[in-house]
């Protein structure tokens, strides 16, 4: 980044367990920037709930692995990094870098208007079409996850990959989640309120969430809590609002709002 910008991010080459090579975006632990922590927390939550997001991982990276990149950074940038393990490694978040990712839904840019249009299509009258579309089913789950963590950055961080002839929904960047106080007029709330089709299994897992479980999910052994306790409480408040909306939808449209 330029001097004064908020964060350091790296595009890194990686080798998988079978020798496969790929690239990833790496967000390391650093001062004045909690994005790496909320990314880890939300991806852990998504994995627990069964919501499909872009492949992500967390790990400690030895200092020597980053030596080449660090040597090219100004000292002011290097001082932002928060090293652990005696200064020998840094903790961070990786997300798969997808070369075919396009910040579009098909040919259309993911504007607020388009997202609201898609959310309004998640209704019982369209149930068969939604269930027949992997993209629309995953979009329904994504709206629920974004609402739970109060992520309002979706229209700038949603796109698709081409999977044969089909489009695969590819949400990225949950770093703005678990950082804000919920407000009435926000996009994640509008999208949820516009929708009325919900994944039954996802809702069952959401009902089982409690503060103790979230505290375990949102903790790194050597670093402690990834997000403050107040954000766990806000997530549980969002859960209550979500389940109230589901009950309203069931009363208004019937049992078929669950799939």
Tab-separated table of C-alpha atoms in Angstrom:
chain	number	residue	atom	x	y	z
A	1	UNK	CA	0.000	0.000	0.000
A	2	UNK	CA	0.904	3.681	-0.211
A	3	UNK	CA	1.998	5.406	3.022
A	4	UNK	CA	-1.023	6.051	5.217
A	5	UNK	CA	-3.181	3.278	3.729
A	6	UNK	CA	-4.863	0.882	6.095
A	7	UNK	CA	-3.361	-2.512	5.398
A	8	UNK	CA	-0.709	-4.792	4.006
A	9	UNK	CA	-1.872	-7.615	1.753
A	10	UNK	CA	0.245	-10.074	-0.198
A	11	UNK	CA	-0.413	-12.169	-3.281
A	12	UNK	CA	1.480	-15.385	-2.641
A	13	UNK	CA	2.330	-18.594	-4.500
A	14	UNK	CA	1.489	-21.805	-2.649
A	15	UNK	CA	1.936	-25.546	-3.077
A	16	UNK	CA	-0.845	-27.908	-2.032
A	17	UNK	CA	-0.527	-31.323	-0.338
A	18	UNK	CA	-0.436	-33.087	-3.705
A	19	UNK	CA	2.106	-30.741	-5.231
A	20	UNK	CA	-0.466	-28.568	-6.989
A	21	UNK	CA	0.494	-24.909	-7.368
A	22	UNK	CA	-1.904	-22.021	-6.905
A	23	UNK	CA	-2.037	-18.418	-5.715
A	24	UNK	CA	-3.721	-16.891	-2.687
A	25	UNK	CA	-4.351	-13.529	-1.075
A	26	UNK	CA	-2.614	-13.310	2.316
A	27	UNK	CA	-3.760	-10.878	5.030
A	28	UNK	CA	-1.271	-10.962	7.935
A	29	UNK	CA	-1.809	-9.884	11.536
A	30	UNK	CA	-0.943	-6.190	11.795
A	31	UNK	CA	-1.479	-3.043	13.816
A	32	UNK	CA	-4.522	-0.890	13.160
A	33	UNK	CA	-6.147	-3.461	10.878
A	34	UNK	CA	-8.532	-6.176	12.114
A	35	UNK	CA	-9.636	-7.403	8.681
A	36	UNK	CA	-7.438	-10.517	8.895
A	37	UNK	CA	-9.092	-11.495	12.196
A	38	UNK	CA	-12.691	-11.042	11.065
A	39	UNK	CA	-11.945	-12.960	7.853
A	40	UNK	CA	-10.768	-15.926	9.946
A	41	UNK	CA	-13.771	-15.649	12.289
A	42	UNK	CA	-16.396	-15.469	9.523
A	43	UNK	CA	-14.819	-18.282	7.503
A	44	UNK	CA	-14.773	-20.482	10.602
A	45	UNK	CA	-18.446	-19.662	11.146
A	46	UNK	CA	-19.273	-20.365	7.482
A	47	UNK	CA	-17.540	-23.754	7.696
A	48	UNK	CA	-19.424	-24.612	10.881
A	49	UNK	CA	-22.770	-23.614	9.347
A	50	UNK	CA	-22.110	-25.251	5.975
A	51	UNK	CA	-22.244	-22.038	3.920
A	52	UNK	CA	-20.076	-22.193	0.795
A	53	UNK	CA	-17.571	-19.356	0.519
A	54	UNK	CA	-14.334	-18.956	-1.415
A	55	UNK	CA	-11.722	-21.477	-0.129
A	56	UNK	CA	-9.865	-19.989	2.831
A	57	UNK	CA	-7.316	-21.034	5.425
A	58	UNK	CA	-5.334	-19.647	8.344
A	59	UNK	CA	-1.811	-20.479	9.445
A	60	UNK	CA	1.448	-19.302	10.963
A	61	UNK	CA	3.966	-18.276	8.300
A	62	UNK	CA	7.714	-18.395	9.121
A	63	UNK	CA	9.519	-15.081	8.724
A	64	UNK	CA	11.944	-16.534	6.186
A	65	UNK	CA	9.082	-17.356	3.815
A	66	UNK	CA	8.242	-13.655	3.569
A	67	UNK	CA	11.830	-12.365	3.524
A	68	UNK	CA	11.824	-11.515	-0.180
A	69	UNK	CA	8.588	-9.525	0.048
A	70	UNK	CA	9.623	-7.838	3.301
A	71	UNK	CA	12.912	-6.653	1.792
A	72	UNK	CA	10.965	-4.641	-0.791
A	73	UNK	CA	8.724	-2.925	1.764
A	74	UNK	CA	9.504	0.441	3.388
A	75	UNK	CA	10.330	0.227	7.099
A	76	UNK	CA	7.097	2.045	7.979
A	77	UNK	CA	5.106	-0.780	6.399
A	78	UNK	CA	7.186	-3.533	7.994
A	79	UNK	CA	6.580	-2.013	11.424
A	80	UNK	CA	2.850	-2.612	11.036
A	81	UNK	CA	3.263	-6.370	11.125
A	82	UNK	CA	2.663	-8.102	14.458
A	83	UNK	CA	5.007	-11.053	14.762
A	84	UNK	CA	4.589	-13.955	17.170
A	85	UNK	CA	6.474	-17.031	18.275
A	86	UNK	CA	9.452	-14.980	19.375
A	87	UNK	CA	9.371	-12.862	16.228
A	88	UNK	CA	9.893	-15.909	14.020
A	89	UNK	CA	6.432	-16.217	12.448
A	90	UNK	CA	3.280	-14.287	11.701
A	91	UNK	CA	-0.334	-15.436	11.780
A	92	UNK	CA	-2.570	-14.644	8.845
A	93	UNK	CA	-5.490	-15.442	6.604
A	94	UNK	CA	-5.333	-16.909	3.102
A	95	UNK	CA	-8.061	-16.891	0.469
A	96	UNK	CA	-7.733	-18.700	-2.831
A	97	UNK	CA	-6.891	-16.373	-5.695
A	98	UNK	CA	-9.235	-17.373	-8.512
A	99	UNK	CA	-7.906	-16.152	-11.901
A	100	UNK	CA	-11.286	-16.669	-13.579
A	101	UNK	CA	-13.184	-14.655	-10.931
A	102	UNK	CA	-15.255	-11.838	-12.378
A	103	UNK	CA	-16.926	-9.235	-10.197
A	104	UNK	CA	-20.162	-9.847	-12.042
A	105	UNK	CA	-23.190	-12.088	-11.863
A	106	UNK	CA	-23.138	-13.372	-15.406
A	107	UNK	CA	-22.869	-10.263	-17.545
A	108	UNK	CA	-24.230	-7.906	-14.918
A	109	UNK	CA	-22.346	-5.976	-12.244
A	110	UNK	CA	-23.478	-6.843	-8.698
A	111	UNK	CA	-25.170	-3.536	-7.941
A	112	UNK	CA	-27.475	-2.932	-4.989
A	113	UNK	CA	-30.420	-2.963	-7.394
A	114	UNK	CA	-29.448	-6.338	-8.871
A	115	UNK	CA	-28.863	-7.922	-5.457
A	116	UNK	CA	-32.265	-6.739	-4.256
A	117	UNK	CA	-33.833	-8.100	-7.431
A	118	UNK	CA	-32.243	-11.508	-6.798
A	119	UNK	CA	-33.280	-11.451	-3.144
A	120	UNK	CA	-36.910	-10.687	-4.082
A	121	UNK	CA	-36.797	-13.708	-6.372
A	122	UNK	CA	-36.232	-15.980	-3.372
A	123	UNK	CA	-39.930	-16.620	-2.868
A	124	UNK	CA	-42.208	-19.660	-2.797
A	125	UNK	CA	-43.595	-18.837	-6.241
A	126	UNK	CA	-40.070	-19.352	-7.627
A	127	UNK	CA	-39.195	-22.311	-5.412
A	128	UNK	CA	-38.632	-24.857	-8.195
A	129	UNK	CA	-36.432	-22.499	-10.210
A	130	UNK	CA	-34.375	-21.537	-7.146
A	131	UNK	CA	-33.860	-25.141	-6.055
A	132	UNK	CA	-32.787	-26.006	-9.589
A	133	UNK	CA	-30.082	-23.325	-9.552
A	134	UNK	CA	-26.903	-23.847	-7.529
A	135	UNK	CA	-26.171	-20.123	-7.792
A	136	UNK	CA	-29.544	-19.082	-6.331
A	137	UNK	CA	-29.440	-21.662	-3.514
A	138	UNK	CA	-26.000	-20.445	-2.468
A	139	UNK	CA	-27.146	-16.836	-2.756
A	140	UNK	CA	-29.934	-17.601	-0.265
A	141	UNK	CA	-27.378	-18.996	2.208
A	142	UNK	CA	-25.037	-16.053	1.653
A	143	UNK	CA	-27.752	-13.536	2.534
A	144	UNK	CA	-28.249	-15.306	5.856
A	145	UNK	CA	-24.512	-15.389	6.646
A	146	UNK	CA	-24.009	-11.723	5.710
A	147	UNK	CA	-26.938	-10.728	7.925
A	148	UNK	CA	-25.641	-12.747	10.893
A	149	UNK	CA	-22.214	-11.078	10.799
A	150	UNK	CA	-23.597	-7.705	9.680
A	151	UNK	CA	-21.485	-7.599	6.532
A	152	UNK	CA	-22.562	-4.620	4.419
A	153	UNK	CA	-19.868	-4.784	1.774
A	154	UNK	CA	-21.392	-7.457	-0.438
A	155	UNK	CA	-22.109	-5.496	-3.611
A	156	UNK	CA	-18.379	-4.720	-3.932
A	157	UNK	CA	-17.286	-8.261	-3.109
A	158	UNK	CA	-19.428	-10.682	-5.060
A	159	UNK	CA	-18.781	-12.321	-8.373
A	160	UNK	CA	-18.886	-15.608	-10.232
A	161	UNK	CA	-16.665	-18.273	-11.705
A	162	UNK	CA	-17.511	-20.186	-14.841
A	163	UNK	CA	-18.087	-23.891	-14.071
A	164	UNK	CA	-18.654	-25.454	-17.463
A	165	UNK	CA	-21.838	-23.853	-18.725
A	166	UNK	CA	-22.986	-22.861	-15.240
A	167	UNK	CA	-22.004	-19.920	-13.048
A	168	UNK	CA	-20.616	-20.570	-9.585
A	169	UNK	CA	-21.319	-17.892	-6.974
A	170	UNK	CA	-18.040	-16.659	-5.458
A	171	UNK	CA	-18.331	-14.300	-2.469
A	172	UNK	CA	-15.071	-12.774	-1.230
A	173	UNK	CA	-13.966	-10.466	1.592
A	174	UNK	CA	-15.900	-10.801	4.844
A	175	UNK	CA	-13.484	-8.449	6.599
A	176	UNK	CA	-16.167	-5.833	7.271
A	177	UNK	CA	-18.260	-8.368	9.160
A	178	UNK	CA	-18.288	-8.555	12.965
A	179	UNK	CA	-17.055	-4.973	13.239
A	180	UNK	CA	-20.145	-2.761	13.309
A	181	UNK	CA	-23.238	-1.960	15.329
A	182	UNK	CA	-26.365	-3.090	13.423
A	183	UNK	CA	-28.470	-0.294	11.984
A	184	UNK	CA	-31.854	-0.333	10.275
A	185	UNK	CA	-31.011	0.956	6.808
A	186	UNK	CA	-28.204	-1.324	5.685
A	187	UNK	CA	-27.943	-3.558	2.654
A	188	UNK	CA	-27.594	-6.907	4.453
A	189	UNK	CA	-30.849	-6.183	6.307
A	190	UNK	CA	-32.649	-5.104	3.137
A	191	UNK	CA	-31.553	-8.247	1.291
A	192	UNK	CA	-32.683	-10.583	4.050
A	193	UNK	CA	-36.048	-8.811	4.436
A	194	UNK	CA	-36.622	-9.075	0.675
A	195	UNK	CA	-36.113	-12.856	0.677
A	196	UNK	CA	-38.406	-15.659	1.840
A	197	UNK	CA	-36.729	-18.983	1.001
A	198	UNK	CA	-34.372	-20.529	3.551
A	199	UNK	CA	-32.139	-23.565	3.892
A	200	UNK	CA	-33.663	-25.755	6.608
A	201	UNK	CA	-30.343	-27.377	7.583
A	202	UNK	CA	-28.633	-23.983	7.823
A	203	UNK	CA	-31.350	-22.659	10.128
A	204	UNK	CA	-31.030	-25.732	12.371
A	205	UNK	CA	-27.313	-25.052	12.797
A	206	UNK	CA	-27.948	-21.354	13.428
A	207	UNK	CA	-30.468	-22.151	16.166
A	208	UNK	CA	-27.791	-24.208	17.929
A	209	UNK	CA	-25.365	-21.269	18.159
A	210	UNK	CA	-24.649	-19.881	21.598
A	211	UNK	CA	-22.022	-17.619	23.114
A	212	UNK	CA	-19.854	-20.501	24.348
A	213	UNK	CA	-19.714	-22.073	20.881
A	214	UNK	CA	-18.960	-18.727	19.234
A	215	UNK	CA	-16.221	-18.028	21.765
A	216	UNK	CA	-14.531	-21.315	20.766
A	217	UNK	CA	-14.988	-20.676	17.040
A	218	UNK	CA	-13.576	-17.159	17.279
A	219	UNK	CA	-10.404	-17.947	19.253
A	220	UNK	CA	-6.839	-18.693	18.118
A	221	UNK	CA	-4.846	-20.646	20.697
A	222	UNK	CA	-1.780	-18.382	20.786
A	223	UNK	CA	-3.538	-15.075	20.098
A	224	UNK	CA	-6.806	-15.175	21.988
A	225	UNK	CA	-10.150	-13.805	20.787
A	226	UNK	CA	-10.389	-12.820	17.113
A	227	UNK	CA	-13.345	-10.511	17.764
A	228	UNK	CA	-14.534	-8.840	20.990
A	229	UNK	CA	-17.309	-10.335	23.102
A	230	UNK	CA	-19.680	-7.521	22.114
A	231	UNK	CA	-19.602	-8.737	18.505
A	232	UNK	CA	-20.619	-12.245	19.623
A	233	UNK	CA	-23.587	-10.706	21.440
A	234	UNK	CA	-24.521	-8.704	18.353
A	235	UNK	CA	-24.351	-11.844	16.228
A	236	UNK	CA	-26.773	-13.588	18.587
A	237	UNK	CA	-29.061	-10.543	18.385
A	238	UNK	CA	-28.895	-10.775	14.593
A	239	UNK	CA	-29.784	-14.459	14.894
A	240	UNK	CA	-32.941	-13.586	16.839
A	241	UNK	CA	-33.924	-11.056	14.160
A	242	UNK	CA	-33.233	-13.619	11.426
A	243	UNK	CA	-35.381	-16.308	13.062
A	244	UNK	CA	-38.174	-13.788	13.628
A	245	UNK	CA	-38.140	-13.009	9.899
A	246	UNK	CA	-38.260	-16.728	9.070
A	247	UNK	CA	-41.301	-17.165	11.347
A	248	UNK	CA	-42.976	-14.234	9.604
A	249	UNK	CA	-42.266	-15.800	6.196
A	250	UNK	CA	-43.650	-19.167	7.306
A	251	UNK	CA	-46.826	-17.539	8.589
A	252	UNK	CA	-47.228	-15.460	5.411
A	253	UNK	CA	-46.208	-17.993	2.740
A	254	UNK	CA	-46.425	-21.409	4.394
A	255	UNK	CA	-44.050	-24.290	5.137
A	256	UNK	CA	-42.525	-24.208	1.644
A	257	UNK	CA	-40.350	-21.218	2.591
A	258	UNK	CA	-37.948	-23.899	3.944
A	259	UNK	CA	-36.038	-26.128	1.518
